[in-house]
Amino acid sequence: MHSHNTFKMERQFYILYVLFFYFVSTSSGFAKIKLPAIVSSNMVLQRNTTVTLWGWANAHEAVTISASWLNTPVALKANKTGYWSTEVVTTHSKQTQTISITDSTTTTVLKNILFGEVWLCSGQSNMYQPLKGYPGQPTFGGPEAIIEARNPNLRLFSVHKRGAKSPLKDLKAYTPWQEASSQNTAHFSAVAYFFGQRLQHTLDVPVGIIHSSWGGSTIEAWMSTTALKAHQTIEIPNFDISKIANHTPTALFNAMIHPLLHYNIKGVLWYQGESNREAPNAYMTLFPALVKDWRMRWQLGDFPFYYVQIAPYNYNADAAFQTVENTAFMREAQLKCLDLIPNSGIAITMDIGAKDYIHPPRKKEVAQRLLSNALHLTYGYETVDYATPRFKMAERKTNGLVLKFENAAHGLYAPNTLNDFEIAGADKVFYPATAEIINRKQLFVKSPKVKKPVAVRYAWKNWVKGSLFTTGLLPLSSFRTDDWTHATRAKTD
């Protein structure tokens, strides 16, 4: 048996042993290189450009970066807070690459890296909607996509839902870069996946998709303090915002966008608007402000920003006509943002909404229309049809109006009868109207109820099934030829 003194000495030695290793593990002299979540093995770096690598080490620590495609290592020093960053040039190579990052005590090796096209996908629940769908709300084509997902040239990164009251240096929760497979795609954004999968196939280069969205989120939550305070007073609760972060101004930008700002991207896909649908005029100010601010912070110029118009849906106030409860005003605002945001494109969804589901199942078509924008505008595929015609002018002809459109060179198409047209005279009372395509790219709209028409509206309500398309089967947005603040719809028997 041990004596009491021996036991006491062993206990003291054990305490000193624990304290020593605690000191070693926490002392700045033994700190390990720390990388941001987005910089890891399996990542896709934007190809053939200059990208940033960054992280943290000891204060003033010497850091060396060796990369498989660089002829000479990069030597640098961390600043007084331990932060370091450097720019490196990537290539067109499709080969997997490695990066080694070394300080005085440790080496971190990143493997299986690819050069390719990197896109950030953000927004609310229709961007978040996974391939497996929501309970009782399927994603068409999702189950097949999950089964066929194996693609080492498509890499996925997911930012988990978190909010913060001030900008974070790194993500708090995430799913790291992974090669797409049946094991990791079921819960990934359907729009983001379908876009990435088709882009990878079409370009035949690696593609990296970063998904960062949150259902029910407002656009204010995705804006920085600087961008938002220029337009409204910012009120952040003084309590835990974790349960309301998606409605807390700046909270999602701080936690889910700010940590990504050094990572080089090609462009952004955006699907958001339902939570701001009753403030369309404000959205026309806030959305362009968000885009301008993100672009300024990424310092990559006016990178592509392609977004989705909210789909028709049977909101409770479906009888609304001239009030913001009518989401046609929000669709109009989103369409007008095309003129307010340089290098932007829109995916119109008039034909693929779901009357009783705010999460339409046809996400593959949404992704395809975003892809058409990207292929034509970003990647130079000039034969890809991407732009939907927009109303340009109206001319009186006998007892009707002839409507002319921009972007209608290839003509208009109606697979069935044209529906949901209304026409009004100077009294601003709209009556149901008939419409027909003339000269293949114009519309003639009339009603026996309106002898001297001056204005036309199309699909000007919450729930509607688009009936007017381009020859390339892109639907036209709901539109109006007037800008009246007061108008009514005629009562019908």
Coordinates of C-alpha atoms in Angstrom, one line a residue:
M1 CA 0.0 0.0 0.0
H2 CA 1.1 3.5 -0.7
S3 CA 1.9 5.8 2.2
H4 CA -0.1 8.9 2.6
N5 CA 2.9 11.1 1.6
T6 CA 3.5 9.0 -1.5
F7 CA -0.2 9.5 -2.5
K8 CA 0.1 13.2 -1.9
M9 CA 3.2 13.5 -4.0
E10 CA 1.6 11.6 -6.9
R11 CA -1.5 13.8 -6.7
Q12 CA 0.6 16.9 -6.8
F13 CA 2.6 15.5 -9.8
Y14 CA -0.7 14.7 -11.6
I15 CA -2.0 18.2 -11.1
L16 CA 1.3 19.7 -12.4
Y17 CA 1.1 17.3 -15.4
V18 CA -2.4 18.4 -16.3
L19 CA -1.5 22.1 -15.8
F20 CA 1.5 21.7 -18.0
F21 CA -0.4 20.2 -20.9
Y22 CA -3.2 22.7 -20.5
F23 CA -0.6 25.5 -20.8
V24 CA 1.0 23.8 -23.8
S25 CA -2.3 23.4 -25.6
T26 CA -3.4 27.0 -24.9
S27 CA -0.1 28.9 -25.1
S28 CA 0.3 31.1 -28.2
G29 CA 3.6 29.5 -28.6
F30 CA 2.0 26.2 -29.5
A31 CA -1.0 27.4 -31.4
K32 CA -1.8 25.6 -34.6
I33 CA -2.6 27.2 -38.0
K34 CA -6.3 27.9 -38.1
L35 CA -8.1 28.1 -41.4
P36 CA -11.6 29.5 -42.1
A37 CA -14.3 26.9 -42.6
I38 CA -14.6 27.6 -46.4
V39 CA -10.9 26.9 -47.0
S40 CA -10.4 23.1 -46.7
S41 CA -9.7 19.9 -48.5
N42 CA -12.1 19.1 -51.4
M43 CA -12.8 22.8 -52.1
V44 CA -13.1 24.4 -55.5
L45 CA -11.1 27.5 -56.1
Q46 CA -12.2 29.8 -58.9
R47 CA -10.2 28.9 -61.9
N48 CA -7.7 31.0 -63.9
T49 CA -7.8 34.0 -61.6
T50 CA -6.3 35.4 -58.4
V51 CA -7.8 34.0 -55.2
T52 CA -7.2 34.7 -51.6
L53 CA -6.0 32.2 -49.0
W54 CA -6.2 33.3 -45.3
G55 CA -6.2 32.2 -41.8
W56 CA -4.8 32.7 -38.3
A57 CA -1.6 31.8 -36.5
N58 CA 0.5 33.3 -33.7
A59 CA 1.1 37.0 -33.7
H60 CA 3.9 37.8 -36.2
E61 CA 4.3 34.1 -37.0
A62 CA 6.1 33.2 -40.3
V63 CA 3.8 31.2 -42.5
T64 CA 4.8 29.4 -45.7
I65 CA 2.3 28.2 -48.3
S66 CA 3.3 25.6 -50.8
A67 CA 0.9 24.6 -53.6
S68 CA 1.2 21.8 -56.2
W69 CA 0.7 24.2 -59.1
L70 CA 3.1 26.9 -57.8
N71 CA 6.8 26.8 -58.7
T72 CA 7.9 28.5 -55.5
P73 CA 6.4 28.7 -52.0
V74 CA 4.7 31.8 -50.7
A75 CA 6.3 33.2 -47.6
L76 CA 4.4 35.7 -45.4
K77 CA 3.9 36.8 -41.8
A78 CA 0.9 37.0 -39.6
N79 CA 0.0 40.4 -38.2
K80 CA -0.1 41.4 -34.6
T81 CA -3.5 39.7 -34.1
G82 CA -2.3 36.5 -35.9
Y83 CA -4.3 37.1 -39.1
W84 CA -2.6 36.4 -42.4
S85 CA -3.7 36.3 -46.0
T86 CA -2.1 36.1 -49.4
E87 CA -3.2 36.0 -53.1
V88 CA -2.3 33.1 -55.4
V89 CA -3.0 32.7 -59.1
T90 CA -5.0 29.6 -60.2
T91 CA -5.0 27.9 -63.6
H92 CA -7.3 26.1 -66.0
S93 CA -6.0 22.7 -64.9
K94 CA -8.6 20.0 -64.2
Q95 CA -6.2 18.0 -62.1
T96 CA -6.6 17.7 -58.3
Q97 CA -4.3 20.0 -56.4
T98 CA -2.8 20.2 -52.8
I99 CA -1.8 23.1 -50.6
S100 CA 0.5 22.9 -47.6
I101 CA 0.5 25.6 -45.0
T102 CA 3.4 25.6 -42.5
D103 CA 4.3 27.7 -39.4
S104 CA 7.2 27.1 -37.0
T105 CA 5.6 24.0 -35.4
T106 CA 2.9 22.5 -37.7
T107 CA 2.0 21.8 -41.3
T108 CA -1.6 21.7 -42.5
V109 CA -2.2 19.9 -45.8
L110 CA -5.3 20.5 -47.9
K111 CA -6.0 17.7 -50.5
N112 CA -8.2 17.0 -53.4
I113 CA -8.6 20.7 -54.5
L114 CA -10.0 21.6 -57.9
F115 CA -10.0 24.7 -60.0
G116 CA -13.5 25.5 -61.4
E117 CA -16.5 27.8 -61.3
V118 CA -17.7 28.8 -57.8
W119 CA -21.3 30.1 -57.3
L120 CA -22.9 31.3 -54.1
C121 CA -26.6 30.5 -53.7
S122 CA -28.6 32.4 -51.1
G123 CA -32.2 33.5 -50.2
Q124 CA -35.1 32.0 -48.3
S125 CA -37.1 28.8 -48.3
N126 CA -37.4 28.3 -52.0
M127 CA -33.7 28.4 -52.3
Y128 CA -33.3 26.3 -49.1
Q129 CA -35.8 23.6 -50.4
P130 CA -33.8 20.4 -50.6
L131 CA -33.7 17.7 -53.2
K132 CA -35.7 15.5 -50.9
G133 CA -38.4 18.2 -50.6
Y134 CA -40.2 19.4 -47.6
P135 CA -42.8 17.4 -45.6
G136 CA -45.8 17.0 -47.9
Q137 CA -44.1 19.2 -50.6
P138 CA -42.0 17.3 -53.1
T139 CA -39.2 18.4 -55.3
F140 CA -39.8 17.0 -58.8
G141 CA -36.8 15.1 -60.0
G142 CA -35.2 15.2 -56.6
P143 CA -35.2 11.5 -55.8
E144 CA -33.7 10.7 -59.2
A145 CA -31.0 13.4 -58.8
I146 CA -30.1 12.0 -55.3
I147 CA -29.6 8.5 -56.8
E148 CA -27.5 9.8 -59.7
A149 CA -25.6 12.4 -57.7
R150 CA -22.1 10.9 -57.8
N151 CA -19.9 13.5 -59.3
P152 CA -16.3 14.2 -58.1
N153 CA -16.2 17.3 -60.2
L154 CA -19.2 18.9 -58.4
R155 CA -18.4 20.1 -54.9
L156 CA -20.9 21.3 -52.3
F157 CA -20.5 23.5 -49.2
S158 CA -23.4 24.3 -46.9
V159 CA -23.6 27.2 -44.4
H160 CA -25.9 26.3 -41.5
K161 CA -28.6 28.6 -40.2
R162 CA -27.1 31.0 -37.7
G163 CA -27.4 34.7 -36.9
A164 CA -25.1 37.2 -35.2
K165 CA -25.5 40.8 -34.0
S166 CA -22.1 41.8 -35.4
P167 CA -19.9 40.4 -38.3
L168 CA -18.2 37.1 -37.6
K169 CA -14.7 36.2 -38.8
D170 CA -15.6 32.6 -39.4
L171 CA -18.7 30.4 -39.8
K172 CA -20.2 29.0 -36.6
A173 CA -21.8 25.9 -38.2
Y174 CA -21.4 24.3 -41.6
T175 CA -21.1 21.2 -43.7
P176 CA -17.6 21.2 -45.2
W177 CA -16.7 20.8 -48.9
Q178 CA -17.7 17.4 -50.2
E179 CA -17.9 15.7 -53.6
A180 CA -21.5 15.3 -54.6
S181 CA -22.9 11.9 -53.9
S182 CA -26.1 10.1 -53.0
Q183 CA -25.0 10.3 -49.3
N184 CA -24.8 14.1 -49.1
T185 CA -27.2 15.7 -51.6
A186 CA -30.7 14.8 -50.2
H187 CA -30.6 17.8 -47.8
F188 CA -28.9 20.2 -50.3
S189 CA -30.7 23.0 -52.0
A190 CA -32.4 21.7 -55.1
V191 CA -32.1 24.9 -57.1
A192 CA -28.4 25.2 -56.2
Y193 CA -27.7 21.5 -57.0
F194 CA -29.6 21.4 -60.3
F195 CA -27.8 24.6 -61.4
G196 CA -24.4 23.3 -60.4
Q197 CA -25.0 19.8 -61.9
R198 CA -26.1 21.3 -65.3
L199 CA -23.3 23.9 -65.3
Q200 CA -20.7 21.2 -64.6
H201 CA -22.0 19.1 -67.4
T202 CA -22.3 21.9 -69.9
L203 CA -18.9 23.5 -69.3
D204 CA -17.1 20.2 -68.5
V205 CA -15.2 21.9 -65.7
P206 CA -15.3 21.4 -62.0
V207 CA -18.0 23.4 -60.2
G208 CA -18.3 24.5 -56.5
I209 CA -21.6 25.5 -55.0
I210 CA -21.8 27.4 -51.7
H211 CA -25.3 27.3 -50.2
S212 CA -26.2 29.9 -47.6
S213 CA -30.0 30.5 -47.2
W214 CA -32.7 30.5 -44.5
G215 CA -36.4 30.0 -44.9
G216 CA -38.6 32.9 -44.1
S217 CA -35.7 35.4 -44.1
T218 CA -36.2 39.0 -45.0
I219 CA -33.8 40.9 -47.3
E220 CA -32.9 43.2 -44.4
A221 CA -31.4 40.2 -42.5
W222 CA -29.0 39.6 -45.5
M223 CA -27.8 43.2 -45.6
S224 CA -24.8 44.7 -43.8
T225 CA -25.2 47.4 -41.3
T226 CA -23.6 49.9 -43.6
A227 CA -25.9 49.1 -46.5
L228 CA -29.1 48.9 -44.5
K229 CA -28.7 52.0 -42.3
A230 CA -28.5 54.2 -45.4
H231 CA -32.2 53.3 -46.0
Q232 CA -33.8 52.7 -42.6
T233 CA -33.2 52.6 -38.9
I234 CA -31.7 49.4 -37.7
E235 CA -33.3 47.9 -34.5
I236 CA -31.6 44.8 -33.2
P237 CA -33.1 43.2 -30.1
N238 CA -31.0 43.1 -26.9
F239 CA -31.9 39.5 -26.2
D240 CA -30.9 36.2 -27.8
I241 CA -31.8 36.4 -31.5
S242 CA -31.3 32.8 -32.4
K243 CA -35.0 32.0 -32.9
I244 CA -35.7 35.2 -34.9
A245 CA -32.4 35.7 -36.7
N246 CA -34.0 35.3 -40.1
H247 CA -36.1 38.4 -39.3
T248 CA -33.3 40.4 -37.5
P249 CA -31.7 43.1 -39.6
T250 CA -28.1 42.3 -40.6
A251 CA -28.0 39.0 -38.6
L252 CA -27.7 36.6 -41.5
F253 CA -25.2 38.8 -43.3
N254 CA -23.1 38.9 -40.2
A255 CA -23.1 35.1 -39.6
M256 CA -23.7 33.5 -43.0
I257 CA -22.2 35.9 -45.6
H258 CA -19.4 38.0 -43.9
P259 CA -17.2 35.0 -43.2
L260 CA -17.2 34.1 -46.9
L261 CA -16.2 37.5 -48.2
H262 CA -12.5 36.6 -48.9
Y263 CA -13.5 33.5 -50.9
N264 CA -13.4 34.2 -54.7
I265 CA -16.7 33.5 -56.4
K266 CA -17.9 33.7 -60.0
G267 CA -21.4 35.0 -59.1
V268 CA -24.5 34.8 -57.0
L269 CA -27.9 33.1 -57.4
W270 CA -30.6 34.6 -55.3
Y271 CA -34.2 33.4 -54.5
Q272 CA -35.9 35.6 -52.0
G273 CA -38.8 38.0 -51.8
E274 CA -41.8 36.3 -50.3
S275 CA -41.0 37.7 -46.8
N276 CA -40.9 41.2 -48.3
R277 CA -43.8 40.8 -50.7
E278 CA -46.0 43.5 -49.1
A279 CA -43.3 46.2 -49.5
P280 CA -42.4 46.1 -53.2
N281 CA -41.3 49.7 -53.4
A282 CA -38.9 49.3 -50.6
Y283 CA -37.6 46.1 -52.2
M284 CA -36.6 48.1 -55.3
T285 CA -34.4 50.1 -53.0
L286 CA -33.1 47.4 -50.7
F287 CA -32.3 44.7 -53.2
P288 CA -30.0 46.8 -55.5
A289 CA -28.4 48.1 -52.3
L290 CA -27.7 44.6 -51.1
V291 CA -26.1 43.7 -54.5
K292 CA -24.0 46.8 -54.6
D293 CA -22.8 46.2 -51.1
W294 CA -21.9 42.6 -51.6
R295 CA -20.0 43.4 -54.7
M296 CA -18.1 46.2 -53.0
R297 CA -17.2 43.9 -50.1
W298 CA -16.1 40.9 -52.3
Q299 CA -13.9 43.3 -54.4
L300 CA -14.5 41.2 -57.5
G301 CA -16.2 43.9 -59.6
D302 CA -19.8 43.6 -60.8
F303 CA -19.9 39.9 -60.7
P304 CA -23.1 38.2 -62.1
F305 CA -26.2 38.3 -59.9
Y306 CA -29.0 36.1 -61.1
Y307 CA -32.3 36.0 -59.2
V308 CA -35.7 34.3 -59.2
Q309 CA -39.0 36.2 -59.4
I310 CA -41.4 34.9 -56.7
A311 CA -43.9 32.4 -58.2
P312 CA -47.7 32.8 -58.2
Y313 CA -49.4 31.4 -55.2
N314 CA -52.9 31.5 -53.7
Y315 CA -52.2 33.9 -50.9
N316 CA -55.1 34.6 -48.5
A317 CA -55.9 37.9 -50.1
D318 CA -56.3 36.6 -53.6
A319 CA -59.1 39.1 -54.3
A320 CA -56.6 42.0 -53.9
F321 CA -56.1 44.1 -57.0
Q322 CA -54.6 47.5 -56.4
T323 CA -53.0 46.8 -53.0
V324 CA -49.7 45.2 -52.1
E325 CA -51.5 42.1 -50.9
N326 CA -51.5 41.5 -54.7
T327 CA -48.1 40.0 -55.3
A328 CA -48.1 41.1 -58.9
F329 CA -46.7 44.3 -57.5
M330 CA -43.8 42.4 -56.0
R331 CA -43.2 40.6 -59.2
E332 CA -43.2 43.9 -61.0
A333 CA -40.7 45.3 -58.5
Q334 CA -38.4 42.3 -59.0
L335 CA -38.6 42.7 -62.8
K336 CA -37.7 46.4 -62.5
C337 CA -34.6 45.5 -60.5
L338 CA -33.1 44.3 -63.7
D339 CA -32.7 47.9 -64.7
L340 CA -31.3 48.9 -61.3
I341 CA -28.7 46.1 -60.9
P342 CA -25.9 46.0 -63.5
N343 CA -25.0 42.5 -64.8
S344 CA -28.1 40.9 -63.5
G345 CA -30.6 38.4 -64.8
I346 CA -34.0 37.1 -63.8
A347 CA -35.7 33.7 -63.9
I348 CA -39.5 34.2 -64.4
T349 CA -41.7 31.5 -62.8
M350 CA -45.2 32.4 -63.9
D351 CA -45.9 28.9 -65.3
I352 CA -44.4 26.8 -62.5
G353 CA -46.1 28.0 -59.3
A354 CA -48.3 25.8 -57.2
K355 CA -51.7 27.2 -56.1
D356 CA -51.7 25.7 -52.6
Y357 CA -47.9 25.4 -52.0
I358 CA -45.6 28.4 -51.5
H359 CA -42.8 26.0 -52.3
P360 CA -43.4 24.9 -55.9
P361 CA -42.0 21.5 -56.7
R362 CA -40.6 22.4 -60.1
K363 CA -37.2 23.5 -59.0
K364 CA -35.4 22.0 -61.9
E365 CA -37.0 24.5 -64.2
V366 CA -36.0 27.4 -61.9
A367 CA -32.4 26.2 -62.0
Q368 CA -32.5 25.8 -65.8
R369 CA -33.7 29.4 -66.2
L370 CA -30.9 30.7 -63.9
L371 CA -28.5 28.6 -65.9
S372 CA -29.7 30.1 -69.2
N373 CA -28.8 33.5 -67.8
A374 CA -25.4 32.4 -66.7
L375 CA -24.6 30.6 -70.0
H376 CA -25.6 33.5 -72.2
L377 CA -24.5 36.4 -70.1
T378 CA -21.4 35.0 -68.2
Y379 CA -20.1 32.2 -70.4
G380 CA -20.9 33.5 -73.9
Y381 CA -23.3 30.9 -75.1
E382 CA -25.1 33.3 -77.5
T383 CA -27.5 30.8 -78.9
V384 CA -29.0 30.1 -75.4
D385 CA -32.3 31.9 -75.0
Y386 CA -32.4 33.6 -71.6
A387 CA -34.3 37.0 -71.7
T388 CA -38.0 37.1 -71.5
P389 CA -39.8 39.8 -73.5
R390 CA -40.9 42.9 -71.5
F391 CA -43.6 45.3 -72.3
K392 CA -42.4 48.3 -74.3
M393 CA -45.4 50.3 -75.7
A394 CA -49.1 50.2 -76.5
E395 CA -50.8 51.7 -79.6
R396 CA -54.6 52.2 -80.1
K397 CA -56.0 50.2 -82.9
T398 CA -59.8 50.4 -83.5
N399 CA -61.3 49.2 -80.3
G400 CA -58.3 47.5 -78.8
L401 CA -54.6 48.0 -77.9
V402 CA -51.6 46.6 -79.7
L403 CA -48.8 45.8 -77.3
K404 CA -45.2 45.8 -78.4
F405 CA -42.3 44.1 -76.5
E406 CA -38.6 44.3 -76.0
N407 CA -36.6 41.0 -76.4
A408 CA -39.3 39.6 -78.7
A409 CA -37.2 39.0 -81.8
H410 CA -37.9 35.3 -81.8
G411 CA -41.6 35.8 -81.3
L412 CA -44.3 35.1 -78.7
Y413 CA -46.1 31.7 -78.2
A414 CA -49.2 30.6 -76.5
P415 CA -49.6 26.8 -76.2
N416 CA -53.3 27.3 -75.3
T417 CA -55.8 30.2 -75.0
L418 CA -54.3 33.4 -73.7
N419 CA -55.8 34.0 -70.3
D420 CA -55.8 36.6 -67.5
F421 CA -55.7 39.8 -69.6
E422 CA -57.7 42.8 -68.4
I423 CA -58.3 46.2 -70.1
A424 CA -59.4 49.6 -68.9
G425 CA -60.4 53.0 -70.2
A426 CA -59.8 56.4 -68.7
D427 CA -62.0 55.5 -65.8
K428 CA -59.4 53.0 -64.6
V429 CA -61.9 50.2 -64.3
F430 CA -60.5 46.9 -65.6
Y431 CA -62.6 44.3 -67.5
P432 CA -61.7 40.8 -68.6
A433 CA -60.2 41.0 -72.1
T434 CA -59.3 38.7 -75.0
A435 CA -55.8 38.6 -76.3
E436 CA -54.2 37.2 -79.5
I437 CA -50.7 37.2 -80.9
I438 CA -50.3 39.2 -84.1
N439 CA -47.3 39.4 -86.4
R440 CA -45.9 36.6 -84.2
K441 CA -44.4 39.1 -81.7
Q442 CA -47.1 41.5 -80.7
L443 CA -50.4 41.2 -78.8
F444 CA -53.8 42.6 -79.6
V445 CA -56.0 43.0 -76.5
K446 CA -59.7 44.1 -76.5
S447 CA -63.0 43.9 -74.6
P448 CA -66.5 44.8 -75.8
K449 CA -66.9 46.5 -72.4
V450 CA -64.2 49.1 -73.1
K451 CA -64.7 51.2 -76.2
K452 CA -61.7 53.5 -75.7
P453 CA -59.0 51.4 -74.0
V454 CA -55.9 53.0 -72.5
A455 CA -54.3 50.3 -70.3
V456 CA -53.8 46.6 -70.1
R457 CA -52.8 44.3 -67.3
Y458 CA -51.7 40.6 -67.6
A459 CA -51.8 38.1 -64.8
W460 CA -52.3 40.8 -62.3
K461 CA -53.2 38.7 -59.3
N462 CA -51.7 36.3 -56.7
W463 CA -52.5 33.0 -58.2
V464 CA -52.3 32.6 -62.0
K465 CA -50.9 30.1 -64.5
G466 CA -48.9 31.9 -67.1
S467 CA -50.2 31.5 -70.6
L468 CA -47.8 33.7 -72.6
F469 CA -44.3 32.5 -73.6
T470 CA -41.4 33.1 -75.9
T471 CA -40.7 30.6 -78.7
G472 CA -38.0 29.2 -76.4
L473 CA -40.8 28.5 -73.8
L474 CA -39.7 31.2 -71.3
P475 CA -42.8 32.7 -69.6
L476 CA -43.5 36.4 -69.7
S477 CA -43.8 38.1 -66.3
S478 CA -47.1 39.6 -65.2
F479 CA -47.1 43.2 -66.4
R480 CA -49.2 46.3 -66.7
T481 CA -49.0 49.2 -69.2
D482 CA -50.1 51.7 -66.6
D483 CA -48.6 53.2 -63.5
W484 CA -51.9 54.0 -61.8
T485 CA -52.0 54.2 -58.0
H486 CA -55.8 53.9 -58.0
A487 CA -57.6 51.4 -60.2
T488 CA -60.4 48.9 -59.7
R489 CA -61.5 45.6 -61.2
A490 CA -65.1 45.5 -62.6
K491 CA -67.5 43.4 -60.7
T492 CA -68.6 40.4 -62.7
D493 CA -71.7 38.3 -62.2

